[in-house]
GROMACS .gro file of C-alpha atoms in nm:
model
  427
    1MET     CA    1 -11.729  -0.663  -7.695
    2ARG     CA    2 -11.444  -0.611  -7.912
    3VAL     CA    3 -11.177  -0.357  -7.823
    4ILE     CA    4 -10.946  -0.233  -7.984
    5PRO     CA    5 -10.690   0.059  -7.967
    6LEU     CA    6 -10.856   0.466  -8.070
    7LEU     CA    7 -10.602   0.559  -8.403
    8VAL     CA    8 -10.576   0.937  -8.320
    9ALA     CA    9 -10.342   1.067  -8.494
   10ALA     CA   10 -10.395   1.241  -8.808
   11LEU     CA   11 -10.288   0.943  -9.021
   12ALA     CA   12 -10.570   0.757  -8.905
   13VAL     CA   13 -10.821   0.619  -9.119
   14PRO     CA   14 -11.196   0.656  -9.159
   15LEU     CA   15 -11.473   0.402  -8.999
   16ALA     CA   16 -11.763   0.229  -9.153
   17PRO     CA   17 -12.059   0.484  -9.107
   18LEU     CA   18 -12.365   0.344  -8.916
   19PHE     CA   19 -12.655   0.548  -8.968
   20SER     CA   20 -13.050   0.497  -8.971
   21GLN     CA   21 -13.238   0.439  -9.161
   22GLN     CA   22 -13.458   0.659  -9.067
   23VAL     CA   23 -13.294   0.994  -9.155
   24SER     CA   24 -13.287   1.184  -9.435
   25ARG     CA   25 -12.980   1.313  -9.576
   26GLN     CA   26 -12.811   1.436  -9.880
   27TRP     CA   27 -12.699   1.189 -10.152
   28THR     CA   28 -12.479   1.268 -10.438
   29ASP     CA   29 -12.379   1.085 -10.747
   30LEU     CA   30 -12.068   1.094 -10.920
   31GLN     CA   31 -12.142   1.434 -11.143
   32GLY     CA   32 -12.169   1.601 -10.777
   33ARG     CA   33 -12.516   1.621 -10.834
   34THR     CA   34 -12.688   1.579 -10.503
   35VAL     CA   35 -13.089   1.473 -10.384
   36GLU     CA   36 -13.198   1.522 -10.029
   37ALA     CA   37 -13.333   1.162  -9.923
   38ALA     CA   38 -13.386   0.868  -9.663
   39PHE     CA   39 -13.215   0.539  -9.650
   40ALA     CA   40 -13.532   0.291  -9.710
   41GLY     CA   41 -13.239  -0.023  -9.817
   42LEU     CA   42 -13.050  -0.203 -10.100
   43GLU     CA   43 -13.237  -0.419 -10.399
   44GLY     CA   44 -12.979  -0.547 -10.593
   45ASP     CA   45 -12.763  -0.303 -10.747
   46SER     CA   46 -12.935  -0.048 -10.665
   47VAL     CA   47 -13.015   0.136 -10.327
   48LEU     CA   48 -13.377   0.247 -10.226
   49LEU     CA   49 -13.415   0.605 -10.168
   50ARG     CA   50 -13.738   0.736  -9.975
   51MET     CA   51 -13.810   1.116 -10.066
   52GLY     CA   52 -13.940   1.380  -9.880
   53ASN     CA   53 -14.360   1.296 -10.074
   54GLY     CA   54 -14.294   0.925  -9.941
   55GLN     CA   55 -14.256   0.747 -10.263
   56THR     CA   56 -13.915   0.504 -10.291
   57VAL     CA   57 -13.721   0.544 -10.599
   58PRO     CA   58 -13.442   0.292 -10.675
   59PHE     CA   59 -13.093   0.416 -10.772
   60PRO     CA   60 -12.814   0.236 -10.953
   61LEU     CA   61 -12.523   0.227 -10.616
   62ALA     CA   62 -12.242   0.259 -10.855
   63ARG     CA   63 -12.383   0.568 -10.968
   64LEU     CA   64 -12.344   0.738 -10.639
   65SER     CA   65 -12.011   0.852 -10.435
   66GLU     CA   66 -11.775   0.638 -10.266
   67ALA     CA   67 -11.880   0.795  -9.917
   68ASP     CA   68 -12.254   0.767  -9.989
   69GLN     CA   69 -12.214   0.382 -10.164
   70ALA     CA   70 -11.958   0.289  -9.833
   71PHE     CA   71 -12.276   0.436  -9.651
   72ALA     CA   72 -12.609   0.256  -9.746
   73ARG     CA   73 -12.370  -0.092  -9.751
   74THR     CA   74 -12.366  -0.047  -9.378
   75ALA     CA   75 -12.656   0.075  -9.312
   76GLY     CA   76 -12.766  -0.188  -9.523
   77GLY     CA   77 -12.651  -0.453  -9.312
   78GLY     CA   78 -12.767  -0.424  -9.044
   79GLY     CA   79 -12.620  -0.097  -8.834
   80SER     CA   80 -12.833   0.047  -8.605
   81ALA     CA   81 -12.672   0.407  -8.523
   82PRO     CA   82 -12.836   0.681  -8.528
   83ALA     CA   83 -12.772   0.945  -8.809
   84PRO     CA   84 -12.585   1.330  -8.700
   85ALA     CA   85 -12.874   1.570  -8.795
   86THR     CA   86 -12.784   1.807  -9.079
   87ASP     CA   87 -12.527   2.084  -8.948
   88PRO     CA   88 -12.742   2.447  -8.981
   89ALA     CA   89 -12.368   2.564  -9.072
   90ARG     CA   90 -12.321   2.352  -9.347
   91LEU     CA   91 -12.479   2.514  -9.717
   92PRO     CA   92 -12.533   2.301  -9.976
   93ILE     CA   93 -12.282   2.325 -10.243
   94ASP     CA   94 -12.473   2.549 -10.457
   95LYS     CA   95 -12.541   2.798 -10.142
   96ARG     CA   96 -12.208   2.853 -10.094
   97SER     CA   97 -11.979   3.135 -10.191
   98TRP     CA   98 -11.624   3.235 -10.165
   99PRO     CA   99 -11.606   3.539  -9.852
  100GLY     CA  100 -11.463   3.820  -9.905
  101THR     CA  101 -11.321   4.005  -9.623
  102VAL     CA  102 -11.349   3.796  -9.288
  103THR     CA  103 -11.346   3.979  -8.967
  104VAL     CA  104 -11.361   3.838  -8.566
  105PRO     CA  105 -11.583   3.890  -8.397
  106THR     CA  106 -11.604   4.101  -8.069
  107ARG     CA  107 -11.788   3.887  -7.856
  108SER     CA  108 -11.484   3.617  -7.988
  109VAL     CA  109 -11.170   3.731  -7.841
  110GLU     CA  110 -11.341   3.851  -7.519
  111ILE     CA  111 -11.051   3.629  -7.282
  112ARG     CA  112 -11.208   3.509  -6.934
  113ALA     CA  113 -10.943   3.444  -6.712
  114ILE     CA  114 -10.995   3.034  -6.501
  115GLU     CA  115 -10.711   2.938  -6.344
  116GLU     CA  116 -10.365   3.084  -6.215
  117ASN     CA  117 -10.122   2.922  -6.044
  118ALA     CA  118  -9.732   3.063  -5.995
  119ALA     CA  119  -9.613   2.777  -5.809
  120ALA     CA  120  -9.730   2.523  -6.148
  121ARG     CA  121  -9.631   2.747  -6.399
  122ARG     CA  122 -10.016   2.707  -6.506
  123TYR     CA  123 -10.267   2.968  -6.615
  124VAL     CA  124 -10.578   2.867  -6.827
  125TYR     CA  125 -10.751   3.145  -7.039
  126GLN     CA  126 -11.037   3.098  -7.253
  127SER     CA  127 -11.159   3.276  -7.568
  128GLU     CA  128 -11.450   3.191  -7.744
  129ALA     CA  129 -11.351   2.864  -7.894
  130PHE     CA  130 -11.005   2.853  -7.768
  131GLU     CA  131 -10.872   2.766  -7.428
  132PHE     CA  132 -10.484   2.859  -7.383
  133THR     CA  133 -10.297   2.692  -7.125
  134SER     CA  134  -9.983   2.943  -7.048
  135GLN     CA  135  -9.621   2.866  -6.849
  136ALA     CA  136  -9.663   3.284  -6.756
  137LYS     CA  137  -9.971   3.505  -6.681
  138LEU     CA  138 -10.081   3.725  -6.939
  139ALA     CA  139 -10.278   4.058  -6.910
  140GLY     CA  140 -10.578   4.029  -7.017
  141SER     CA  141 -10.538   4.291  -7.331
  142VAL     CA  142 -10.199   4.021  -7.453
  143MET     CA  143 -10.461   3.753  -7.391
  144THR     CA  144 -10.684   3.941  -7.647
  145GLU     CA  145 -10.429   4.013  -7.890
  146VAL     CA  146 -10.274   3.660  -7.932
  147ALA     CA  147 -10.611   3.458  -7.926
  148ARG     CA  148 -10.720   3.694  -8.191
  149THR     CA  149 -10.487   3.518  -8.439
  150PHE     CA  150 -10.623   3.201  -8.314
  151GLU     CA  151 -11.057   3.313  -8.341
  152ALA     CA  152 -11.014   3.472  -8.683
  153THR     CA  153 -10.812   3.212  -8.843
  154ARG     CA  154 -11.172   2.994  -8.721
  155ALA     CA  155 -11.379   3.255  -8.906
  156VAL     CA  156 -11.194   3.227  -9.249
  157VAL     CA  157 -11.152   2.841  -9.240
  158ASP     CA  158 -11.534   2.864  -9.126
  159ALA     CA  159 -11.636   3.112  -9.373
  160LEU     CA  160 -11.399   2.949  -9.710
  161PRO     CA  161 -11.720   2.736  -9.845
  162TRP     CA  162 -11.496   2.373  -9.853
  163GLY     CA  163 -11.792   2.292  -9.595
  164VAL     CA  164 -11.549   2.225  -9.295
  165VAL     CA  165 -11.749   2.271  -8.981
  166CYS     CA  166 -11.483   2.438  -8.721
  167ARG     CA  167 -11.570   2.294  -8.392
  168PRO     CA  168 -11.346   2.124  -8.117
  169PRO     CA  169 -11.275   1.737  -8.118
  170ASP     CA  170 -11.514   1.533  -7.972
  171GLY     CA  171 -11.518   1.507  -7.595
  172LEU     CA  172 -11.328   1.898  -7.609
  173PRO     CA  173 -11.570   2.212  -7.556
  174ARG     CA  174 -11.282   2.427  -7.681
  175PHE     CA  175 -11.024   2.400  -7.903
  176LEU     CA  176 -10.616   2.351  -7.695
  177ALA     CA  177 -10.386   2.530  -7.714
  178ALA     CA  178 -10.047   2.484  -7.517
  179LEU     CA  179  -9.835   2.825  -7.480
  180TYR     CA  180  -9.441   2.774  -7.338
  181GLU     CA  181  -9.239   3.049  -7.217
  182THR     CA  182  -8.921   2.951  -7.352
  183ARG     CA  183  -8.854   2.742  -7.687
  184GLU     CA  184  -8.674   2.498  -7.407
  185ASP     CA  185  -8.941   2.494  -7.279
  186TYR     CA  186  -9.141   2.430  -7.585
  187VAL     CA  187  -8.928   2.108  -7.752
  188ALA     CA  188  -8.917   1.936  -7.405
  189ALA     CA  189  -9.303   1.900  -7.427
  190GLY     CA  190  -9.248   1.788  -7.729
  191GLY     CA  191  -9.255   2.110  -7.954
  192PRO     CA  192  -8.995   1.991  -8.290
  193GLU     CA  193  -8.701   2.177  -8.264
  194LEU     CA  194  -8.690   2.379  -8.620
  195SER     CA  195  -9.057   2.417  -8.595
  196GLY     CA  196  -9.250   2.801  -8.448
  197GLY     CA  197  -9.506   2.580  -8.382
  198VAL     CA  198  -9.690   2.244  -8.389
  199TYR     CA  199 -10.035   2.073  -8.375
  200ASN     CA  200 -10.013   1.744  -8.154
  201THR     CA  201 -10.326   1.505  -8.374
  202ALA     CA  202 -10.265   1.284  -8.124
  203GLU     CA  203 -10.317   1.495  -7.833
  204LYS     CA  204 -10.565   1.764  -7.967
  205THR     CA  205 -10.381   2.047  -7.868
  206PHE     CA  206 -10.165   2.316  -8.080
  207ARG     CA  207  -9.813   2.419  -7.889
  208ILE     CA  208  -9.672   2.705  -7.931
  209PRO     CA  209  -9.381   2.898  -7.788
  210PHE     CA  210  -9.410   3.263  -7.640
  211ALA     CA  211  -9.109   3.423  -7.944
  212SER     CA  212  -9.371   3.296  -8.265
  213LEU     CA  213  -9.705   3.479  -8.099
  214GLY     CA  214  -9.510   3.797  -8.037
  215LEU     CA  215  -9.515   3.799  -7.674
  216GLU     CA  216  -9.196   3.964  -7.528
  217LYS     CA  217  -9.096   4.047  -7.230
  218ARG     CA  218  -8.981   4.374  -7.083
  219GLY     CA  219  -8.937   4.404  -6.733
  220GLN     CA  220  -9.136   4.179  -6.558
  221THR     CA  221  -9.464   4.213  -6.825
  222TYR     CA  222  -9.497   4.071  -7.189
  223PHE     CA  223  -9.578   4.277  -7.460
  224LYS     CA  224  -9.741   4.203  -7.766
  225SER     CA  225  -9.529   4.298  -8.084
  226ASP     CA  226  -9.604   4.298  -8.494
  227PHE     CA  227  -9.472   3.942  -8.599
  228SER     CA  228  -9.536   3.727  -8.900
  229SER     CA  229  -9.851   3.507  -8.797
  230ASP     CA  230  -9.815   3.232  -9.108
  231THR     CA  231  -9.748   2.975  -8.912
  232LEU     CA  232  -9.947   3.038  -8.663
  233VAL     CA  233 -10.188   3.031  -8.884
  234HIS     CA  234 -10.086   2.739  -9.097
  235GLU     CA  235 -10.095   2.525  -8.817
  236ILE     CA  236 -10.422   2.659  -8.645
  237THR     CA  237 -10.631   2.551  -9.031
  238HIS     CA  238 -10.505   2.236  -8.939
  239GLN     CA  239 -10.618   2.201  -8.559
  240MET     CA  240 -10.953   2.339  -8.710
  241MET     CA  241 -10.977   2.054  -8.996
  242HIS     CA  242 -10.879   1.787  -8.739
  243ASP     CA  243 -11.195   1.580  -8.784
  244TYR     CA  244 -11.109   1.615  -9.184
  245LEU     CA  245 -10.714   1.515  -9.141
  246ALA     CA  246 -10.768   1.089  -9.123
  247PHE     CA  247 -10.994   1.143  -9.500
  248LEU     CA  248 -10.704   1.361  -9.656
  249PRO     CA  249 -10.421   1.309  -9.885
  250LYS     CA  250 -10.083   1.499  -9.745
  251TRP     CA  251 -10.111   1.750 -10.090
  252VAL     CA  252 -10.485   1.882  -9.988
  253ILE     CA  253 -10.423   1.922  -9.588
  254GLU     CA  254 -10.089   2.081  -9.652
  255GLY     CA  255 -10.259   2.248  -9.941
  256THR     CA  256 -10.475   2.382  -9.783
  257ALA     CA  257 -10.332   2.548  -9.481
  258GLU     CA  258 -10.078   2.691  -9.687
  259TYR     CA  259 -10.364   2.876  -9.882
  260VAL     CA  260 -10.499   2.996  -9.553
  261GLU     CA  261 -10.191   3.103  -9.424
  262MET     CA  262 -10.089   3.288  -9.773
  263LEU     CA  263 -10.449   3.540  -9.731
  264PRO     CA  264 -10.372   3.866  -9.593
  265TYR     CA  265 -10.423   3.881  -9.290
  266ARG     CA  266 -10.355   4.172  -9.001
  267ALA     CA  267 -10.544   4.266  -8.696
  268GLY     CA  268 -10.800   4.028  -8.722
  269VAL     CA  269 -10.903   4.050  -9.026
  270PHE     CA  270 -10.878   3.859  -9.318
  271ARG     CA  271 -10.888   3.983  -9.661
  272ALA     CA  272 -11.004   3.649  -9.837
  273ASP     CA  273 -11.088   3.831 -10.184
  274SER     CA  274 -10.717   3.958 -10.239
  275HIS     CA  275 -10.636   3.527 -10.291
  276LYS     CA  276 -10.502   3.565 -10.689
  277THR     CA  277 -10.315   3.891 -10.608
  278ALA     CA  278 -10.201   3.656 -10.273
  279MET     CA  279 -10.064   3.336 -10.444
  280LYS     CA  280  -9.858   3.582 -10.747
  281GLU     CA  281  -9.636   3.761 -10.470
  282ALA     CA  282  -9.617   3.399 -10.373
  283ILE     CA  283  -9.520   3.212 -10.650
  284ASP     CA  284  -9.286   3.478 -10.697
  285SER     CA  285  -9.123   3.474 -10.307
  286TRP     CA  286  -9.099   3.137 -10.363
  287ALA     CA  287  -8.765   3.244 -10.607
  288LYS     CA  288  -8.583   3.346 -10.332
  289TYR     CA  289  -8.540   2.998 -10.219
  290GLY     CA  290  -8.477   2.856 -10.582
  291PHE     CA  291  -8.826   2.711 -10.608
  292GLN     CA  292  -9.010   2.744 -10.977
  293PRO     CA  293  -9.326   2.612 -10.968
  294VAL     CA  294  -9.288   2.331 -11.155
  295ILE     CA  295  -9.494   1.966 -11.148
  296GLU     CA  296  -9.268   1.750 -11.214
  297ASN     CA  297  -9.539   1.422 -11.190
  298LEU     CA  298  -9.869   1.517 -11.166
  299GLU     CA  299 -10.009   1.239 -11.084
  300THR     CA  300  -9.795   1.098 -10.885
  301HIS     CA  301  -9.799   1.400 -10.643
  302LEU     CA  302 -10.211   1.364 -10.640
  303THR     CA  303 -10.209   1.042 -10.535
  304LEU     CA  304  -9.904   1.021 -10.263
  305GLY     CA  305  -9.995   0.800 -10.001
  306ARG     CA  306  -9.843   0.891  -9.630
  307ASP     CA  307  -9.544   0.665  -9.671
  308ALA     CA  308  -9.441   0.757 -10.003
  309TRP     CA  309  -9.528   1.185  -9.899
  310ASP     CA  310  -9.312   1.169  -9.530
  311ALA     CA  311  -9.023   0.938  -9.768
  312ALA     CA  312  -8.996   1.325 -10.076
  313SER     CA  313  -9.046   1.506  -9.751
  314ALA     CA  314  -8.678   1.394  -9.571
  315THR     CA  315  -8.542   1.704  -9.560
  316ALA     CA  316  -8.599   2.130  -9.443
  317GLU     CA  317  -8.563   2.190  -9.876
  318ARG     CA  318  -8.765   1.926  -9.979
  319MET     CA  319  -9.061   1.950  -9.767
  320ARG     CA  320  -9.085   2.309  -9.871
  321GLU     CA  321  -9.138   2.239 -10.235
  322MET     CA  322  -9.392   2.006 -10.161
  323TYR     CA  323  -9.627   2.267  -9.965
  324HIS     CA  324  -9.509   2.492 -10.265
  325LYS     CA  325  -9.608   2.223 -10.493
  326SER     CA  326  -9.972   2.135 -10.308
  327HIS     CA  327  -9.979   2.496 -10.272
  328LEU     CA  328 -10.026   2.560 -10.659
  329LEU     CA  329 -10.263   2.269 -10.713
  330VAL     CA  330 -10.478   2.363 -10.392
  331TYR     CA  331 -10.508   2.699 -10.549
  332TYR     CA  332 -10.594   2.604 -10.914
  333PHE     CA  333 -10.883   2.358 -10.779
  334CYS     CA  334 -11.053   2.623 -10.554
  335HIS     CA  335 -10.990   2.902 -10.821
  336LEU     CA  336 -10.855   2.789 -11.192
  337ASP     CA  337 -11.042   2.473 -11.265
  338GLY     CA  338 -11.334   2.497 -11.509
  339ASP     CA  339 -11.589   2.765 -11.450
  340LYS     CA  340 -11.385   2.921 -11.181
  341THR     CA  341 -11.582   2.845 -10.893
  342GLY     CA  342 -11.392   2.544 -10.769
  343ALA     CA  343 -11.676   2.275 -10.829
  344ARG     CA  344 -11.460   2.008 -10.856
  345PHE     CA  345 -11.304   2.080 -10.497
  346LEU     CA  346 -11.620   2.141 -10.308
  347ARG     CA  347 -11.713   1.808 -10.417
  348PHE     CA  348 -11.449   1.613 -10.315
  349MET     CA  349 -11.455   1.838 -10.002
  350GLU     CA  350 -11.786   1.696  -9.955
  351ALA     CA  351 -11.731   1.359  -9.974
  352VAL     CA  352 -11.480   1.379  -9.754
  353HIS     CA  353 -11.736   1.591  -9.507
  354GLY     CA  354 -11.964   1.192  -9.543
  355GLU     CA  355 -11.626   1.055  -9.408
  356VAL     CA  356 -11.563   1.228  -9.101
  357ALA     CA  357 -12.010   1.208  -9.021
  358ALA     CA  358 -11.988   0.823  -9.034
  359MET     CA  359 -11.674   0.859  -8.825
  360ARG     CA  360 -11.855   1.093  -8.609
  361ALA     CA  361 -12.205   0.893  -8.607
  362PHE     CA  362 -11.941   0.546  -8.526
  363PHE     CA  363 -11.847   0.675  -8.239
  364ALA     CA  364 -12.150   0.867  -8.147
  365ASP     CA  365 -12.356   0.550  -8.131
  366PRO     CA  366 -12.423   0.421  -7.770
  367ARG     CA  367 -12.266   0.037  -7.819
  368VAL     CA  368 -11.912   0.267  -7.941
  369LYS     CA  369 -11.750   0.276  -7.578
  370ARG     CA  370 -11.410   0.468  -7.514
  371LEU     CA  371 -11.209   0.321  -7.306
  372GLU     CA  372 -10.890   0.485  -7.137
  373GLY     CA  373 -10.539   0.453  -7.316
  374GLY     CA  374 -10.677   0.577  -7.635
  375ARG     CA  375 -10.927   0.287  -7.623
  376PHE     CA  376 -11.287   0.185  -7.779
  377SER     CA  377 -11.518  -0.097  -7.761
  378TYR     CA  378 -11.781  -0.193  -7.991
  379PRO     CA  379 -12.018  -0.500  -8.018
  380ARG     CA  380 -11.874  -0.792  -8.331
  381ASP     CA  381 -12.167  -0.720  -8.518
  382LEU     CA  382 -12.033  -0.344  -8.582
  383LYS     CA  383 -11.760  -0.492  -8.748
  384PRO     CA  384 -11.566  -0.146  -8.854
  385PRO     CA  385 -11.386  -0.171  -9.167
  386PRO     CA  386 -10.969  -0.272  -9.175
  387PHE     CA  387 -10.787   0.000  -8.974
  388ASN     CA  388 -10.435   0.169  -9.170
  389ASP     CA  389 -10.617   0.124  -9.502
  390GLU     CA  390 -10.410   0.430  -9.690
  391ALA     CA  391 -10.547   0.382  -9.959
  392ALA     CA  392 -10.860   0.542  -9.827
  393VAL     CA  393 -10.698   0.881  -9.821
  394LEU     CA  394 -10.716   0.901 -10.185
  395ARG     CA  395 -11.022   0.794 -10.280
  396HIS     CA  396 -11.182   1.007 -10.357
  397VAL     CA  397 -10.972   1.190 -10.581
  398ALA     CA  398 -11.082   1.070 -10.868
  399LEU     CA  399 -11.373   1.359 -10.800
  400LEU     CA  400 -11.103   1.650 -10.856
  401VAL     CA  401 -10.920   1.461 -11.211
  402ASP     CA  402 -11.311   1.419 -11.322
  403GLU     CA  403 -11.224   1.129 -11.572
  404ARG     CA  404 -10.930   1.331 -11.731
  405SER     CA  405 -10.645   1.215 -11.837
  406TYR     CA  406 -10.365   1.361 -11.630
  407LYS     CA  407 -10.165   1.493 -11.951
  408LYS     CA  408 -10.499   1.660 -12.050
  409LEU     CA  409 -10.477   1.779 -11.649
  410ALA     CA  410 -10.153   1.908 -11.625
  411GLU     CA  411 -10.214   2.082 -11.954
  412GLU     CA  412 -10.536   2.262 -11.805
  413ILE     CA  413 -10.336   2.381 -11.495
  414VAL     CA  414 -10.089   2.554 -11.728
  415ALA     CA  415 -10.306   2.714 -11.938
  416ALA     CA  416 -10.507   2.820 -11.666
  417TYR     CA  417 -10.219   2.997 -11.464
  418ARG     CA  418 -10.130   3.145 -11.732
  419THR     CA  419 -10.470   3.400 -11.729
  420ILE     CA  420 -10.377   3.538 -11.411
  421GLY     CA  421 -10.033   3.586 -11.560
  422VAL     CA  422  -9.770   3.315 -11.431
  423LYS     CA  423  -9.602   3.068 -11.535
  424VAL     CA  424  -9.589   2.690 -11.375
  425GLN     CA  425  -9.453   2.361 -11.571
  426VAL     CA  426  -9.710   2.055 -11.509
  427GLN     CA  427  -9.637   1.690 -11.654
   0.00000   0.00000   0.00000
């Protein structure tokens, strides 16, 4: 058995897919076309696909998506971990649509008090998909209002056609949130000094101070007041995409969170169909900070590695600019690219989901054992790919560019934004 540390931070890289050869799955080629078939082996430079009618068809390996090529090579090398069942919540790309109004179901925000320990300053509450650990006792009505934003963000990310499966990380029955009574408590627990809340990927926990939840203490009781939920929605989006973060470029990670944050929201309702107006208003608001919608080097931004991103975001001002540029790109690929259905972006996210499914299947393999200290062991014959391969997060960007030169893509972005009355500069 080999024993190595388990990388659980957002910058972790994908693990090799290990599936049985008997389970039907969706295969995607470089043009985004899909077919349901079971893996039946490799033959020369082709993968053998067993169709539903029992016929076995060879298909050139090089014409498959990179995720499917990796799947086939690993499965062909003798991997025998079970394939995950198709998630019934995930529709084929051609069956997905952009949502209109997304309202959180009442059942999702029904609150249960699990633990109340005044001496330990520990109060645990549960909604449908979240467990909240608070430093102070909160009335059920107040906790319902807090949970509403969390559950509504889960609902809207789930409703978007990105194909993200909003489920807690493996081993957890619910998403975790830690609520701190004071900002000092929040910072002492590891919250960044200048932040209003943060999703900690290593601990799989969203940390946030009461003030960022709109909680105000009057006498001995906390009340919920109106407040801006922007930062909250942004970080919850990261939490919903936990398993995907290891396989996405930082511009997609931050751009998707900015996209969800942008959508008009109030009292458990997202108006997702107001995205165009919201995007235009967001761009107008950027001028307050002196930012103009300009992307100086499109290729650089699209292919930026994690270290390069961190270097380019060294100050709060530069980080804000990087977020805005990423927001411009995610919105373009979702609503303005090509036929304006977001087809390329959905194919990109589908390829990323293949990586996520591979990782989940690896840890579902009974031969992989989780150990203390964030480590895991596995038989030597599994031979997972090398870790810390930063190129992994960029491997599917080619699906977005889709054989266009970066100059041509930049011109298309400028022209597309012009159709909604927005002037951007992209080089």
